[in-house]
Amino acid sequence: MRFFHPTMLRAGLLAALLGTVALSHPAAAEATMPAQCDNAQFVKDQTGYAQQFAHTQVPYGQHLDLPEHICGNVVKVYRARRSRSGMHGYFLMSVAGGQPIRVVSNLDEMKAPSWPWVKVGDQVEVQGRYYYDGPSRQGLDWTHHGTSRRWPWAGYVSVNGQRYE
């Protein structure tokens, strides 16, 4: 069971009783990835999740991930870490009007130089999957060229005009 998120109305989904609907990622495929940076939509989505789950920690997998395409500036770079799906690089970016957002890049999947390939102050454009597990556990992942049956959009990170997929 996944929670219904009001921003999914843009994808043509109907509201279900009590704000829940049985959805899997293929249903999210009805949404569209913005062709260019849409920070206003991202801030709306981010605010919507924050309001919907203000007093609740969201259990893993109990939200609907959203396709986002945003632009901003790097405000912090973290060391790379290994997870069960490989090496990942992390950075925090500011988005005008919104909370800073963590960007996760699967370094094993991306065609990019050794980490870190971003630094504080860099201008970045990111296309990926927005997940929200709680106020301090949200971010954009799937920022690499790969897709899956559960996530149909290829992602990327563009740093000062240099695109990494």
Short mmCIF file of C-alpha atoms in Angstrom, two decimals:
data_model
loop_
_atom_site.label_atom_id
_atom_site.label_comp_id
_atom_site.label_asym_id
_atom_site.label_seq_id
_atom_site.Cartn_x
_atom_site.Cartn_y
_atom_site.Cartn_z
CA MET A 1 0.00 0.00 0.00
CA ARG A 2 1.41 3.39 -0.93
CA PHE A 3 0.23 6.81 0.23
CA PHE A 4 -1.45 9.00 -2.37
CA HIS A 5 0.35 12.26 -2.92
CA PRO A 6 -1.67 15.26 -4.18
CA THR A 7 0.97 16.20 -6.73
CA MET A 8 0.25 12.99 -8.60
CA LEU A 9 -2.92 14.66 -9.88
CA ARG A 10 -0.61 16.11 -12.54
CA ALA A 11 -0.16 12.53 -13.71
CA GLY A 12 -3.89 12.00 -14.05
CA LEU A 13 -4.31 9.66 -11.07
CA LEU A 14 -7.61 9.82 -9.19
CA ALA A 15 -7.72 10.34 -5.45
CA ALA A 16 -8.56 7.25 -3.44
CA LEU A 17 -10.51 7.04 -0.22
CA LEU A 18 -8.59 8.04 2.91
CA GLY A 19 -5.71 9.32 0.84
CA THR A 20 -4.26 5.90 0.04
CA VAL A 21 -4.06 3.96 -3.16
CA ALA A 22 -2.42 0.66 -4.02
CA LEU A 23 0.33 1.81 -6.37
CA SER A 24 3.63 0.45 -7.49
CA HIS A 25 6.31 2.26 -9.45
CA PRO A 26 4.76 1.36 -12.83
CA ALA A 27 1.81 3.59 -11.88
CA ALA A 28 4.28 6.41 -11.35
CA ALA A 29 5.25 5.88 -14.98
CA GLU A 30 2.07 7.76 -15.84
CA ALA A 31 3.81 10.85 -14.46
CA THR A 32 6.12 12.79 -16.73
CA MET A 33 9.70 13.87 -16.30
CA PRO A 34 9.98 17.63 -16.89
CA ALA A 35 12.01 18.42 -20.01
CA GLN A 36 13.82 21.24 -18.22
CA CYS A 37 14.42 22.42 -14.66
CA ASP A 38 11.14 22.85 -12.83
CA ASN A 39 12.18 24.04 -9.39
CA ALA A 40 8.68 25.38 -8.68
CA GLN A 41 7.13 21.92 -9.12
CA PHE A 42 9.86 20.35 -7.01
CA VAL A 43 9.29 22.85 -4.17
CA LYS A 44 5.56 22.13 -4.40
CA ASP A 45 6.21 18.38 -4.20
CA GLN A 46 8.71 18.79 -1.36
CA THR A 47 6.31 20.99 0.61
CA GLY A 48 3.44 18.59 -0.06
CA TYR A 49 5.35 15.64 1.37
CA ALA A 50 6.50 17.70 4.36
CA GLN A 51 2.91 18.71 5.14
CA GLN A 52 1.45 15.26 4.52
CA PHE A 53 3.97 13.50 6.74
CA ALA A 54 4.72 16.29 9.25
CA HIS A 55 4.06 14.12 12.29
CA THR A 56 4.89 10.69 10.92
CA GLN A 57 8.04 8.90 9.84
CA VAL A 58 7.29 7.38 6.45
CA PRO A 59 7.99 3.63 6.39
CA TYR A 60 10.37 2.60 3.61
CA GLY A 61 8.43 2.07 0.40
CA GLN A 62 5.29 3.76 1.66
CA HIS A 63 5.43 6.82 -0.57
CA LEU A 64 5.20 7.45 -4.25
CA ASP A 65 8.51 8.49 -5.82
CA LEU A 66 8.33 11.42 -8.22
CA PRO A 67 10.31 12.32 -11.35
CA GLU A 68 12.06 15.66 -10.83
CA HIS A 69 14.33 17.88 -12.89
CA ILE A 70 15.90 20.65 -10.79
CA CYS A 71 18.69 23.24 -10.87
CA GLY A 72 20.66 24.83 -8.07
CA ASN A 73 24.04 25.14 -6.39
CA VAL A 74 26.14 22.64 -4.49
CA VAL A 75 26.32 23.60 -0.79
CA LYS A 76 28.11 20.53 0.61
CA VAL A 77 29.95 17.50 -0.75
CA TYR A 78 30.13 14.21 1.16
CA ARG A 79 32.56 11.33 0.78
CA ALA A 80 31.63 8.37 -1.39
CA ARG A 81 30.24 5.31 0.38
CA ARG A 82 29.56 1.75 -0.62
CA SER A 83 26.00 0.44 -0.37
CA ARG A 84 24.50 -2.87 -1.45
CA SER A 85 24.07 -1.41 -4.94
CA GLY A 86 27.64 -0.10 -5.30
CA MET A 87 29.66 3.05 -4.67
CA HIS A 88 27.66 6.24 -4.30
CA GLY A 89 28.64 9.91 -4.21
CA TYR A 90 26.53 12.38 -2.24
CA PHE A 91 26.12 16.13 -2.29
CA LEU A 92 23.67 18.66 -0.95
CA MET A 93 22.23 21.23 -3.32
CA SER A 94 20.16 24.33 -2.76
CA VAL A 95 17.03 24.86 -4.80
CA ALA A 96 15.49 28.34 -4.79
CA GLY A 97 12.42 28.36 -2.56
CA GLY A 98 12.93 24.87 -1.15
CA GLN A 99 14.83 22.98 1.49
CA PRO A 100 18.34 21.84 0.49
CA ILE A 101 18.14 18.38 -1.08
CA ARG A 102 20.58 15.47 -1.02
CA VAL A 103 21.63 14.12 -4.40
CA VAL A 104 22.76 10.50 -4.62
CA SER A 105 24.80 9.33 -7.61
CA ASN A 106 25.60 5.68 -8.29
CA LEU A 107 29.27 6.03 -9.20
CA ASP A 108 29.47 2.48 -10.56
CA GLU A 109 26.78 3.30 -13.11
CA MET A 110 27.83 6.82 -14.10
CA LYS A 111 30.27 7.83 -16.77
CA ALA A 112 32.16 10.36 -14.65
CA PRO A 113 35.64 10.99 -13.25
CA SER A 114 36.64 9.84 -9.78
CA TRP A 115 34.57 11.23 -6.92
CA PRO A 116 34.23 14.04 -6.03
CA TRP A 117 33.42 15.64 -9.35
CA VAL A 118 31.41 18.44 -7.72
CA LYS A 119 32.54 21.14 -5.31
CA VAL A 120 30.79 23.73 -3.19
CA GLY A 121 29.50 26.56 -5.38
CA ASP A 122 29.13 24.51 -8.57
CA GLN A 123 25.95 25.04 -10.57
CA VAL A 124 24.15 21.73 -11.04
CA GLU A 125 21.20 20.43 -12.99
CA VAL A 126 19.83 17.10 -11.79
CA GLN A 127 17.28 14.75 -13.24
CA GLY A 128 16.23 11.82 -11.07
CA ARG A 129 13.79 10.27 -8.64
CA TYR A 130 12.63 12.27 -5.63
CA TYR A 131 12.10 10.10 -2.57
CA TYR A 132 10.80 11.21 0.81
CA ASP A 133 11.21 8.98 3.86
CA GLY A 134 11.03 11.87 6.35
CA PRO A 135 12.19 15.47 6.76
CA SER A 136 15.84 14.45 7.16
CA ARG A 137 15.61 11.44 4.81
CA GLN A 138 14.79 12.79 1.40
CA GLY A 139 16.73 13.20 -1.78
CA LEU A 140 17.14 12.60 -5.48
CA ASP A 141 18.54 9.29 -6.67
CA TRP A 142 18.48 7.42 -9.98
CA THR A 143 20.68 10.24 -11.29
CA HIS A 144 22.47 7.91 -13.72
CA HIS A 145 21.66 6.75 -17.25
CA GLY A 146 20.06 3.46 -16.19
CA THR A 147 16.37 2.68 -16.00
CA SER A 148 14.42 -0.30 -14.75
CA ARG A 149 10.95 -1.72 -15.02
CA ARG A 150 10.26 0.18 -11.80
CA TRP A 151 11.84 3.50 -12.88
CA PRO A 152 11.51 4.42 -16.59
CA TRP A 153 13.50 7.68 -16.69
CA ALA A 154 17.23 7.92 -17.22
CA GLY A 155 18.82 10.47 -14.93
CA TYR A 156 21.89 12.67 -15.02
CA VAL A 157 23.83 15.34 -13.18
CA SER A 158 25.18 18.33 -15.09
CA VAL A 159 27.94 20.23 -13.28
CA ASN A 160 28.76 23.69 -14.67
CA GLY A 161 27.53 22.45 -18.04
CA GLN A 162 29.41 19.10 -17.98
CA ARG A 163 26.89 16.27 -18.06
CA TYR A 164 27.45 13.00 -16.19
CA GLU A 165 25.13 10.08 -16.80
#
